[in-house]
């Protein structure tokens, strides 16, 4: 459906209406075009239905203000809706930047989102391991020796022996960590999507 502005007789009503829609647009600007259009159409429909019920003893401006007051401040009532839809967008695309933004918006909407944020931070810590491996290959890796050492990361206490005697992945360290990151990222995102769907069903 195409968005169509409501026509008012009083120019002051038009100004109030357009200013309200600008506030709505600003509150939802981080969403994709499809979601923005859907929300604008929904709010515009509420305003249209409300203004059609105007009693003859009330002027147009007063009635419009009453309708907008019942809808509420866009910056307030749209906040949870924007957070929810942003999360839906993010889990649909698997875009890490969108997921980070969505989690920031939802951080106050439950302990589960705090846990997911920490898990993603833990996951992206492995990216720094890859960078560290490139910079300092002899002291970064998977170091293991039975009953002696098990370290994934940096290990400096090699006691004069070659790091290859302890480091088990060698040149495969970066590919293995990359595969681990990708698999864990997909699993986390699928669980995040499932968590969102379960929350929506419980409402």
mmCIF file with all atom_site columns, C-alpha atoms in Angstrom:
data_model
loop_
_atom_site.group_PDB
_atom_site.id
_atom_site.type_symbol
_atom_site.label_atom_id
_atom_site.label_alt_id
_atom_site.label_comp_id
_atom_site.label_asym_id
_atom_site.label_entity_id
_atom_site.label_seq_id
_atom_site.pdbx_PDB_ins_code
_atom_site.Cartn_x
_atom_site.Cartn_y
_atom_site.Cartn_z
_atom_site.occupancy
_atom_site.B_iso_or_equiv
_atom_site.pdbx_formal_charge
_atom_site.auth_seq_id
_atom_site.auth_comp_id
_atom_site.auth_asym_id
_atom_site.auth_atom_id
_atom_site.pdbx_PDB_model_num
ATOM 1   C CA . UNK A 1 1   ? 0.000   0.000   0.000  1.00 0.00 ? 1   UNK A CA 1
ATOM 2   C CA . UNK A 1 2   ? 1.256   3.452   -0.914 1.00 0.00 ? 2   UNK A CA 1
ATOM 3   C CA . UNK A 1 3   ? 1.540   6.104   1.802  1.00 0.00 ? 3   UNK A CA 1
ATOM 4   C CA . UNK A 1 4   ? -0.840  9.035   1.344  1.00 0.00 ? 4   UNK A CA 1
ATOM 5   C CA . UNK A 1 5   ? -0.891  12.124  3.534  1.00 0.00 ? 5   UNK A CA 1
ATOM 6   C CA . UNK A 1 6   ? -4.171  13.035  5.217  1.00 0.00 ? 6   UNK A CA 1
ATOM 7   C CA . UNK A 1 7   ? -5.754  16.255  3.940  1.00 0.00 ? 7   UNK A CA 1
ATOM 8   C CA . UNK A 1 8   ? -6.886  18.767  6.564  1.00 0.00 ? 8   UNK A CA 1
ATOM 9   C CA . UNK A 1 9   ? -8.982  21.885  6.140  1.00 0.00 ? 9   UNK A CA 1
ATOM 10  C CA . UNK A 1 10  ? -7.086  23.916  8.723  1.00 0.00 ? 10  UNK A CA 1
ATOM 11  C CA . UNK A 1 11  ? -3.425  24.632  7.756  1.00 0.00 ? 11  UNK A CA 1
ATOM 12  C CA . UNK A 1 12  ? -2.483  24.449  11.443 1.00 0.00 ? 12  UNK A CA 1
ATOM 13  C CA . UNK A 1 13  ? -3.761  20.879  11.539 1.00 0.00 ? 13  UNK A CA 1
ATOM 14  C CA . UNK A 1 14  ? -1.548  20.035  8.559  1.00 0.00 ? 14  UNK A CA 1
ATOM 15  C CA . UNK A 1 15  ? 1.490   21.497  10.293 1.00 0.00 ? 15  UNK A CA 1
ATOM 16  C CA . UNK A 1 16  ? 0.826   19.549  13.495 1.00 0.00 ? 16  UNK A CA 1
ATOM 17  C CA . UNK A 1 17  ? 0.217   16.331  11.533 1.00 0.00 ? 17  UNK A CA 1
ATOM 18  C CA . UNK A 1 18  ? 3.361   16.668  9.395  1.00 0.00 ? 18  UNK A CA 1
ATOM 19  C CA . UNK A 1 19  ? 5.479   17.530  12.436 1.00 0.00 ? 19  UNK A CA 1
ATOM 20  C CA . UNK A 1 20  ? 4.212   14.379  14.178 1.00 0.00 ? 20  UNK A CA 1
ATOM 21  C CA . UNK A 1 21  ? 5.068   12.238  11.134 1.00 0.00 ? 21  UNK A CA 1
ATOM 22  C CA . UNK A 1 22  ? 8.574   13.734  11.083 1.00 0.00 ? 22  UNK A CA 1
ATOM 23  C CA . UNK A 1 23  ? 9.041   12.649  14.699 1.00 0.00 ? 23  UNK A CA 1
ATOM 24  C CA . UNK A 1 24  ? 7.811   9.178   13.778 1.00 0.00 ? 24  UNK A CA 1
ATOM 25  C CA . UNK A 1 25  ? 10.224  9.029   10.829 1.00 0.00 ? 25  UNK A CA 1
ATOM 26  C CA . UNK A 1 26  ? 13.119  10.075  13.051 1.00 0.00 ? 26  UNK A CA 1
ATOM 27  C CA . UNK A 1 27  ? 12.220  7.437   15.654 1.00 0.00 ? 27  UNK A CA 1
ATOM 28  C CA . UNK A 1 28  ? 12.228  4.628   13.040 1.00 0.00 ? 28  UNK A CA 1
ATOM 29  C CA . UNK A 1 29  ? 15.042  5.799   10.740 1.00 0.00 ? 29  UNK A CA 1
ATOM 30  C CA . UNK A 1 30  ? 17.394  2.948   11.722 1.00 0.00 ? 30  UNK A CA 1
ATOM 31  C CA . UNK A 1 31  ? 14.983  0.360   10.291 1.00 0.00 ? 31  UNK A CA 1
ATOM 32  C CA . UNK A 1 32  ? 14.985  -0.754  6.666  1.00 0.00 ? 32  UNK A CA 1
ATOM 33  C CA . UNK A 1 33  ? 12.676  0.979   4.168  1.00 0.00 ? 33  UNK A CA 1
ATOM 34  C CA . UNK A 1 34  ? 10.059  -1.776  4.258  1.00 0.00 ? 34  UNK A CA 1
ATOM 35  C CA . UNK A 1 35  ? 9.635   -1.617  8.045  1.00 0.00 ? 35  UNK A CA 1
ATOM 36  C CA . UNK A 1 36  ? 9.639   2.188   8.018  1.00 0.00 ? 36  UNK A CA 1
ATOM 37  C CA . UNK A 1 37  ? 6.887   2.223   5.400  1.00 0.00 ? 37  UNK A CA 1
ATOM 38  C CA . UNK A 1 38  ? 4.827   -0.349  7.307  1.00 0.00 ? 38  UNK A CA 1
ATOM 39  C CA . UNK A 1 39  ? 4.998   1.589   10.589 1.00 0.00 ? 39  UNK A CA 1
ATOM 40  C CA . UNK A 1 40  ? 4.217   4.916   8.906  1.00 0.00 ? 40  UNK A CA 1
ATOM 41  C CA . UNK A 1 41  ? 1.176   3.379   7.182  1.00 0.00 ? 41  UNK A CA 1
ATOM 42  C CA . UNK A 1 42  ? -0.045  1.899   10.458 1.00 0.00 ? 42  UNK A CA 1
ATOM 43  C CA . UNK A 1 43  ? 0.294   5.169   12.386 1.00 0.00 ? 43  UNK A CA 1
ATOM 44  C CA . UNK A 1 44  ? -1.196  7.172   9.525  1.00 0.00 ? 44  UNK A CA 1
ATOM 45  C CA . UNK A 1 45  ? -4.172  4.794   9.509  1.00 0.00 ? 45  UNK A CA 1
ATOM 46  C CA . UNK A 1 46  ? -4.690  5.322   13.268 1.00 0.00 ? 46  UNK A CA 1
ATOM 47  C CA . UNK A 1 47  ? -4.607  9.095   12.796 1.00 0.00 ? 47  UNK A CA 1
ATOM 48  C CA . UNK A 1 48  ? -7.021  8.915   9.847  1.00 0.00 ? 48  UNK A CA 1
ATOM 49  C CA . UNK A 1 49  ? -9.522  6.724   11.747 1.00 0.00 ? 49  UNK A CA 1
ATOM 50  C CA . UNK A 1 50  ? -9.260  8.965   14.797 1.00 0.00 ? 50  UNK A CA 1
ATOM 51  C CA . UNK A 1 51  ? -9.815  12.212  12.890 1.00 0.00 ? 51  UNK A CA 1
ATOM 52  C CA . UNK A 1 52  ? -12.851 10.779  11.069 1.00 0.00 ? 52  UNK A CA 1
ATOM 53  C CA . UNK A 1 53  ? -14.648 10.472  14.406 1.00 0.00 ? 53  UNK A CA 1
ATOM 54  C CA . UNK A 1 54  ? -14.523 14.202  15.056 1.00 0.00 ? 54  UNK A CA 1
ATOM 55  C CA . UNK A 1 55  ? -17.590 15.637  16.769 1.00 0.00 ? 55  UNK A CA 1
ATOM 56  C CA . UNK A 1 56  ? -19.060 18.822  15.284 1.00 0.00 ? 56  UNK A CA 1
ATOM 57  C CA . UNK A 1 57  ? -18.626 20.825  18.486 1.00 0.00 ? 57  UNK A CA 1
ATOM 58  C CA . UNK A 1 58  ? -14.822 20.384  18.461 1.00 0.00 ? 58  UNK A CA 1
ATOM 59  C CA . UNK A 1 59  ? -12.532 22.152  16.001 1.00 0.00 ? 59  UNK A CA 1
ATOM 60  C CA . UNK A 1 60  ? -10.138 20.219  13.782 1.00 0.00 ? 60  UNK A CA 1
ATOM 61  C CA . UNK A 1 61  ? -6.915  21.247  15.532 1.00 0.00 ? 61  UNK A CA 1
ATOM 62  C CA . UNK A 1 62  ? -8.182  20.310  19.002 1.00 0.00 ? 62  UNK A CA 1
ATOM 63  C CA . UNK A 1 63  ? -9.452  16.952  17.806 1.00 0.00 ? 63  UNK A CA 1
ATOM 64  C CA . UNK A 1 64  ? -6.194  16.147  16.003 1.00 0.00 ? 64  UNK A CA 1
ATOM 65  C CA . UNK A 1 65  ? -4.229  17.001  19.153 1.00 0.00 ? 65  UNK A CA 1
ATOM 66  C CA . UNK A 1 66  ? -6.486  14.640  21.145 1.00 0.00 ? 66  UNK A CA 1
ATOM 67  C CA . UNK A 1 67  ? -5.874  11.847  18.615 1.00 0.00 ? 67  UNK A CA 1
ATOM 68  C CA . UNK A 1 68  ? -2.087  12.348  18.704 1.00 0.00 ? 68  UNK A CA 1
ATOM 69  C CA . UNK A 1 69  ? -2.116  12.520  22.505 1.00 0.00 ? 69  UNK A CA 1
ATOM 70  C CA . UNK A 1 70  ? -3.851  9.116   22.645 1.00 0.00 ? 70  UNK A CA 1
ATOM 71  C CA . UNK A 1 71  ? -1.254  7.671   20.263 1.00 0.00 ? 71  UNK A CA 1
ATOM 72  C CA . UNK A 1 72  ? 1.531   8.974   22.480 1.00 0.00 ? 72  UNK A CA 1
ATOM 73  C CA . UNK A 1 73  ? 5.023   10.357  22.013 1.00 0.00 ? 73  UNK A CA 1
ATOM 74  C CA . UNK A 1 74  ? 6.649   8.546   19.010 1.00 0.00 ? 74  UNK A CA 1
ATOM 75  C CA . UNK A 1 75  ? 10.051  8.602   20.716 1.00 0.00 ? 75  UNK A CA 1
ATOM 76  C CA . UNK A 1 76  ? 8.552   6.572   23.592 1.00 0.00 ? 76  UNK A CA 1
ATOM 77  C CA . UNK A 1 77  ? 5.932   4.155   22.261 1.00 0.00 ? 77  UNK A CA 1
ATOM 78  C CA . UNK A 1 78  ? 7.918   3.242   19.121 1.00 0.00 ? 78  UNK A CA 1
ATOM 79  C CA . UNK A 1 79  ? 11.089  2.350   21.030 1.00 0.00 ? 79  UNK A CA 1
ATOM 80  C CA . UNK A 1 80  ? 10.194  -1.308  21.822 1.00 0.00 ? 80  UNK A CA 1
ATOM 81  C CA . UNK A 1 81  ? 8.729   -1.812  18.350 1.00 0.00 ? 81  UNK A CA 1
ATOM 82  C CA . UNK A 1 82  ? 11.889  -0.495  16.678 1.00 0.00 ? 82  UNK A CA 1
ATOM 83  C CA . UNK A 1 83  ? 14.089  -2.680  18.908 1.00 0.00 ? 83  UNK A CA 1
ATOM 84  C CA . UNK A 1 84  ? 12.027  -5.771  18.073 1.00 0.00 ? 84  UNK A CA 1
ATOM 85  C CA . UNK A 1 85  ? 11.982  -5.140  14.325 1.00 0.00 ? 85  UNK A CA 1
ATOM 86  C CA . UNK A 1 86  ? 15.684  -4.289  14.242 1.00 0.00 ? 86  UNK A CA 1
ATOM 87  C CA . UNK A 1 87  ? 16.430  -7.633  15.873 1.00 0.00 ? 87  UNK A CA 1
ATOM 88  C CA . UNK A 1 88  ? 14.236  -9.385  13.310 1.00 0.00 ? 88  UNK A CA 1
ATOM 89  C CA . UNK A 1 89  ? 16.144  -7.663  10.488 1.00 0.00 ? 89  UNK A CA 1
ATOM 90  C CA . UNK A 1 90  ? 19.499  -8.586  12.010 1.00 0.00 ? 90  UNK A CA 1
ATOM 91  C CA . UNK A 1 91  ? 18.763  -12.287 12.553 1.00 0.00 ? 91  UNK A CA 1
ATOM 92  C CA . UNK A 1 92  ? 17.311  -12.524 9.050  1.00 0.00 ? 92  UNK A CA 1
ATOM 93  C CA . UNK A 1 93  ? 20.424  -11.143 7.342  1.00 0.00 ? 93  UNK A CA 1
ATOM 94  C CA . UNK A 1 94  ? 23.075  -12.515 9.782  1.00 0.00 ? 94  UNK A CA 1
ATOM 95  C CA . UNK A 1 95  ? 24.812  -9.134  9.383  1.00 0.00 ? 95  UNK A CA 1
ATOM 96  C CA . UNK A 1 96  ? 27.154  -8.726  12.410 1.00 0.00 ? 96  UNK A CA 1
ATOM 97  C CA . UNK A 1 97  ? 26.869  -4.920  12.400 1.00 0.00 ? 97  UNK A CA 1
ATOM 98  C CA . UNK A 1 98  ? 23.059  -5.099  12.409 1.00 0.00 ? 98  UNK A CA 1
ATOM 99  C CA . UNK A 1 99  ? 23.142  -7.723  15.167 1.00 0.00 ? 99  UNK A CA 1
ATOM 100 C CA . UNK A 1 100 ? 25.383  -5.502  17.303 1.00 0.00 ? 100 UNK A CA 1
ATOM 101 C CA . UNK A 1 101 ? 23.011  -2.529  16.827 1.00 0.00 ? 101 UNK A CA 1
ATOM 102 C CA . UNK A 1 102 ? 19.954  -4.695  17.541 1.00 0.00 ? 102 UNK A CA 1
ATOM 103 C CA . UNK A 1 103 ? 21.455  -6.061  20.761 1.00 0.00 ? 103 UNK A CA 1
ATOM 104 C CA . UNK A 1 104 ? 22.290  -2.530  21.918 1.00 0.00 ? 104 UNK A CA 1
ATOM 105 C CA . UNK A 1 105 ? 18.648  -1.526  21.369 1.00 0.00 ? 105 UNK A CA 1
ATOM 106 C CA . UNK A 1 106 ? 17.367  -4.617  23.210 1.00 0.00 ? 106 UNK A CA 1
ATOM 107 C CA . UNK A 1 107 ? 19.883  -4.626  26.072 1.00 0.00 ? 107 UNK A CA 1
ATOM 108 C CA . UNK A 1 108 ? 17.247  -3.383  28.511 1.00 0.00 ? 108 UNK A CA 1
ATOM 109 C CA . UNK A 1 109 ? 14.565  -5.830  27.368 1.00 0.00 ? 109 UNK A CA 1
ATOM 110 C CA . UNK A 1 110 ? 15.695  -8.851  29.333 1.00 0.00 ? 110 UNK A CA 1
ATOM 111 C CA . UNK A 1 111 ? 18.646  -10.728 30.812 1.00 0.00 ? 111 UNK A CA 1
ATOM 112 C CA . UNK A 1 112 ? 18.806  -13.008 27.760 1.00 0.00 ? 112 UNK A CA 1
ATOM 113 C CA . UNK A 1 113 ? 19.956  -10.120 25.543 1.00 0.00 ? 113 UNK A CA 1
ATOM 114 C CA . UNK A 1 114 ? 22.728  -9.271  28.002 1.00 0.00 ? 114 UNK A CA 1
ATOM 115 C CA . UNK A 1 115 ? 23.876  -12.906 27.866 1.00 0.00 ? 115 UNK A CA 1
ATOM 116 C CA . UNK A 1 116 ? 23.794  -12.907 24.052 1.00 0.00 ? 116 UNK A CA 1
ATOM 117 C CA . UNK A 1 117 ? 25.803  -9.663  23.992 1.00 0.00 ? 117 UNK A CA 1
ATOM 118 C CA . UNK A 1 118 ? 28.479  -11.232 26.202 1.00 0.00 ? 118 UNK A CA 1
ATOM 119 C CA . UNK A 1 119 ? 28.560  -14.385 24.054 1.00 0.00 ? 119 UNK A CA 1
ATOM 120 C CA . UNK A 1 120 ? 29.057  -12.341 20.878 1.00 0.00 ? 120 UNK A CA 1
ATOM 121 C CA . UNK A 1 121 ? 31.824  -10.359 22.573 1.00 0.00 ? 121 UNK A CA 1
ATOM 122 C CA . UNK A 1 122 ? 33.464  -13.645 23.575 1.00 0.00 ? 122 UNK A CA 1
ATOM 123 C CA . UNK A 1 123 ? 33.122  -14.887 19.997 1.00 0.00 ? 123 UNK A CA 1
ATOM 124 C CA . UNK A 1 124 ? 34.698  -11.812 18.446 1.00 0.00 ? 124 UNK A CA 1
ATOM 125 C CA . UNK A 1 125 ? 37.583  -12.087 20.887 1.00 0.00 ? 125 UNK A CA 1
ATOM 126 C CA . UNK A 1 126 ? 38.742  -14.986 18.709 1.00 0.00 ? 126 UNK A CA 1
ATOM 127 C CA . UNK A 1 127 ? 39.187  -12.533 15.838 1.00 0.00 ? 127 UNK A CA 1
ATOM 128 C CA . UNK A 1 128 ? 41.896  -10.840 17.888 1.00 0.00 ? 128 UNK A CA 1
ATOM 129 C CA . UNK A 1 129 ? 43.559  -14.221 18.350 1.00 0.00 ? 129 UNK A CA 1
ATOM 130 C CA . UNK A 1 130 ? 43.929  -14.478 14.575 1.00 0.00 ? 130 UNK A CA 1
ATOM 131 C CA . UNK A 1 131 ? 45.456  -10.995 14.389 1.00 0.00 ? 131 UNK A CA 1
ATOM 132 C CA . UNK A 1 132 ? 47.778  -11.815 17.299 1.00 0.00 ? 132 UNK A CA 1
ATOM 133 C CA . UNK A 1 133 ? 48.832  -15.058 15.575 1.00 0.00 ? 133 UNK A CA 1
ATOM 134 C CA . UNK A 1 134 ? 49.881  -13.091 12.480 1.00 0.00 ? 134 UNK A CA 1
ATOM 135 C CA . UNK A 1 135 ? 51.867  -10.604 14.582 1.00 0.00 ? 135 UNK A CA 1
ATOM 136 C CA . UNK A 1 136 ? 53.398  -13.099 17.010 1.00 0.00 ? 136 UNK A CA 1
ATOM 137 C CA . UNK A 1 137 ? 53.111  -16.616 15.517 1.00 0.00 ? 137 UNK A CA 1
ATOM 138 C CA . UNK A 1 138 ? 55.469  -18.392 17.950 1.00 0.00 ? 138 UNK A CA 1
ATOM 139 C CA . UNK A 1 139 ? 53.585  -17.436 21.117 1.00 0.00 ? 139 UNK A CA 1
ATOM 140 C CA . UNK A 1 140 ? 49.953  -17.605 19.911 1.00 0.00 ? 140 UNK A CA 1
ATOM 141 C CA . UNK A 1 141 ? 48.181  -20.912 19.269 1.00 0.00 ? 141 UNK A CA 1
ATOM 142 C CA . UNK A 1 142 ? 46.802  -24.058 20.848 1.00 0.00 ? 142 UNK A CA 1
ATOM 143 C CA . UNK A 1 143 ? 49.483  -25.201 23.253 1.00 0.00 ? 143 UNK A CA 1
ATOM 144 C CA . UNK A 1 144 ? 49.047  -28.653 24.715 1.00 0.00 ? 144 UNK A CA 1
ATOM 145 C CA . UNK A 1 145 ? 51.127  -31.264 26.474 1.00 0.00 ? 145 UNK A CA 1
ATOM 146 C CA . UNK A 1 146 ? 49.614  -34.015 28.626 1.00 0.00 ? 146 UNK A CA 1
ATOM 147 C CA . UNK A 1 147 ? 49.648  -33.224 32.362 1.00 0.00 ? 147 UNK A CA 1
ATOM 148 C CA . UNK A 1 148 ? 51.626  -30.084 31.607 1.00 0.00 ? 148 UNK A CA 1
ATOM 149 C CA . UNK A 1 149 ? 49.835  -27.402 29.631 1.00 0.00 ? 149 UNK A CA 1
ATOM 150 C CA . UNK A 1 150 ? 46.625  -26.570 27.791 1.00 0.00 ? 150 UNK A CA 1
ATOM 151 C CA . UNK A 1 151 ? 46.398  -22.984 26.502 1.00 0.00 ? 151 UNK A CA 1
ATOM 152 C CA . UNK A 1 152 ? 44.395  -21.475 23.663 1.00 0.00 ? 152 UNK A CA 1
ATOM 153 C CA . UNK A 1 153 ? 45.909  -18.052 23.136 1.00 0.00 ? 153 UNK A CA 1
ATOM 154 C CA . UNK A 1 154 ? 49.250  -16.627 24.210 1.00 0.00 ? 154 UNK A CA 1
ATOM 155 C CA . UNK A 1 155 ? 51.889  -18.737 25.939 1.00 0.00 ? 155 UNK A CA 1
ATOM 156 C CA . UNK A 1 156 ? 55.381  -17.422 26.619 1.00 0.00 ? 156 UNK A CA 1
ATOM 157 C CA . UNK A 1 157 ? 56.877  -19.993 28.992 1.00 0.00 ? 157 UNK A CA 1
ATOM 158 C CA . UNK A 1 158 ? 58.322  -22.392 26.395 1.00 0.00 ? 158 UNK A CA 1
ATOM 159 C CA . UNK A 1 159 ? 61.424  -23.110 28.487 1.00 0.00 ? 159 UNK A CA 1
ATOM 160 C CA . UNK A 1 160 ? 63.883  -23.103 25.596 1.00 0.00 ? 160 UNK A CA 1
ATOM 161 C CA . UNK A 1 161 ? 62.040  -25.647 23.417 1.00 0.00 ? 161 UNK A CA 1
ATOM 162 C CA . UNK A 1 162 ? 60.591  -25.037 19.973 1.00 0.00 ? 162 UNK A CA 1
ATOM 163 C CA . UNK A 1 163 ? 57.025  -23.784 20.118 1.00 0.00 ? 163 UNK A CA 1
ATOM 164 C CA . UNK A 1 164 ? 56.057  -26.484 17.585 1.00 0.00 ? 164 UNK A CA 1
ATOM 165 C CA . UNK A 1 165 ? 56.619  -29.128 20.264 1.00 0.00 ? 165 UNK A CA 1
ATOM 166 C CA . UNK A 1 166 ? 53.730  -27.572 22.236 1.00 0.00 ? 166 UNK A CA 1
ATOM 167 C CA . UNK A 1 167 ? 51.612  -25.843 19.589 1.00 0.00 ? 167 UNK A CA 1
ATOM 168 C CA . UNK A 1 168 ? 49.290  -28.431 18.037 1.00 0.00 ? 168 UNK A CA 1
ATOM 169 C CA . UNK A 1 169 ? 47.668  -26.561 15.157 1.00 0.00 ? 169 UNK A CA 1
ATOM 170 C CA . UNK A 1 170 ? 50.655  -24.799 13.610 1.00 0.00 ? 170 UNK A CA 1
ATOM 171 C CA . UNK A 1 171 ? 49.760  -23.295 10.226 1.00 0.00 ? 171 UNK A CA 1
ATOM 172 C CA . UNK A 1 172 ? 46.204  -24.624 10.652 1.00 0.00 ? 172 UNK A CA 1
ATOM 173 C CA . UNK A 1 173 ? 45.532  -22.376 13.634 1.00 0.00 ? 173 UNK A CA 1
ATOM 174 C CA . UNK A 1 174 ? 44.018  -19.487 11.625 1.00 0.00 ? 174 UNK A CA 1
ATOM 175 C CA . UNK A 1 175 ? 41.796  -21.673 9.355  1.00 0.00 ? 175 UNK A CA 1
ATOM 176 C CA . UNK A 1 176 ? 40.538  -23.706 12.348 1.00 0.00 ? 176 UNK A CA 1
ATOM 177 C CA . UNK A 1 177 ? 39.732  -20.583 14.387 1.00 0.00 ? 177 UNK A CA 1
ATOM 178 C CA . UNK A 1 178 ? 37.974  -19.016 11.368 1.00 0.00 ? 178 UNK A CA 1
ATOM 179 C CA . UNK A 1 179 ? 35.772  -22.100 10.923 1.00 0.00 ? 179 UNK A CA 1
ATOM 180 C CA . UNK A 1 180 ? 35.069  -22.125 14.678 1.00 0.00 ? 180 UNK A CA 1
ATOM 181 C CA . UNK A 1 181 ? 34.047  -18.432 14.578 1.00 0.00 ? 181 UNK A CA 1
ATOM 182 C CA . UNK A 1 182 ? 31.704  -18.936 11.608 1.00 0.00 ? 182 UNK A CA 1
ATOM 183 C CA . UNK A 1 183 ? 30.015  -22.036 13.064 1.00 0.00 ? 183 UNK A CA 1
ATOM 184 C CA . UNK A 1 184 ? 29.573  -20.506 16.519 1.00 0.00 ? 184 UNK A CA 1
ATOM 185 C CA . UNK A 1 185 ? 28.319  -17.226 15.007 1.00 0.00 ? 185 UNK A CA 1
ATOM 186 C CA . UNK A 1 186 ? 25.633  -19.061 13.013 1.00 0.00 ? 186 UNK A CA 1
ATOM 187 C CA . UNK A 1 187 ? 24.568  -21.103 16.061 1.00 0.00 ? 187 UNK A CA 1
ATOM 188 C CA . UNK A 1 188 ? 24.404  -18.019 18.291 1.00 0.00 ? 188 UNK A CA 1
ATOM 189 C CA . UNK A 1 189 ? 22.367  -16.092 15.713 1.00 0.00 ? 189 UNK A CA 1
ATOM 190 C CA . UNK A 1 190 ? 19.916  -18.969 15.264 1.00 0.00 ? 190 UNK A CA 1
ATOM 191 C CA . UNK A 1 191 ? 19.450  -19.163 19.046 1.00 0.00 ? 191 UNK A CA 1
ATOM 192 C CA . UNK A 1 192 ? 18.987  -15.379 19.159 1.00 0.00 ? 192 UNK A CA 1
ATOM 193 C CA . UNK A 1 193 ? 16.283  -15.666 16.497 1.00 0.00 ? 193 UNK A CA 1
ATOM 194 C CA . UNK A 1 194 ? 14.618  -18.513 18.398 1.00 0.00 ? 194 UNK A CA 1
ATOM 195 C CA . UNK A 1 195 ? 14.759  -16.514 21.644 1.00 0.00 ? 195 UNK A CA 1
ATOM 196 C CA . UNK A 1 196 ? 13.077  -13.548 19.939 1.00 0.00 ? 196 UNK A CA 1
ATOM 197 C CA . UNK A 1 197 ? 10.313  -15.737 18.475 1.00 0.00 ? 197 UNK A CA 1
ATOM 198 C CA . UNK A 1 198 ? 9.649   -17.348 21.862 1.00 0.00 ? 198 UNK A CA 1
ATOM 199 C CA . UNK A 1 199 ? 9.422   -13.927 23.540 1.00 0.00 ? 199 UNK A CA 1
ATOM 200 C CA . UNK A 1 200 ? 6.963   -12.706 20.877 1.00 0.00 ? 200 UNK A CA 1
ATOM 201 C CA . UNK A 1 201 ? 4.767   -15.800 21.317 1.00 0.00 ? 201 UNK A CA 1
ATOM 202 C CA . UNK A 1 202 ? 4.660   -15.311 25.080 1.00 0.00 ? 202 UNK A CA 1
ATOM 203 C CA . UNK A 1 203 ? 3.338   -11.746 24.735 1.00 0.00 ? 203 UNK A CA 1
#
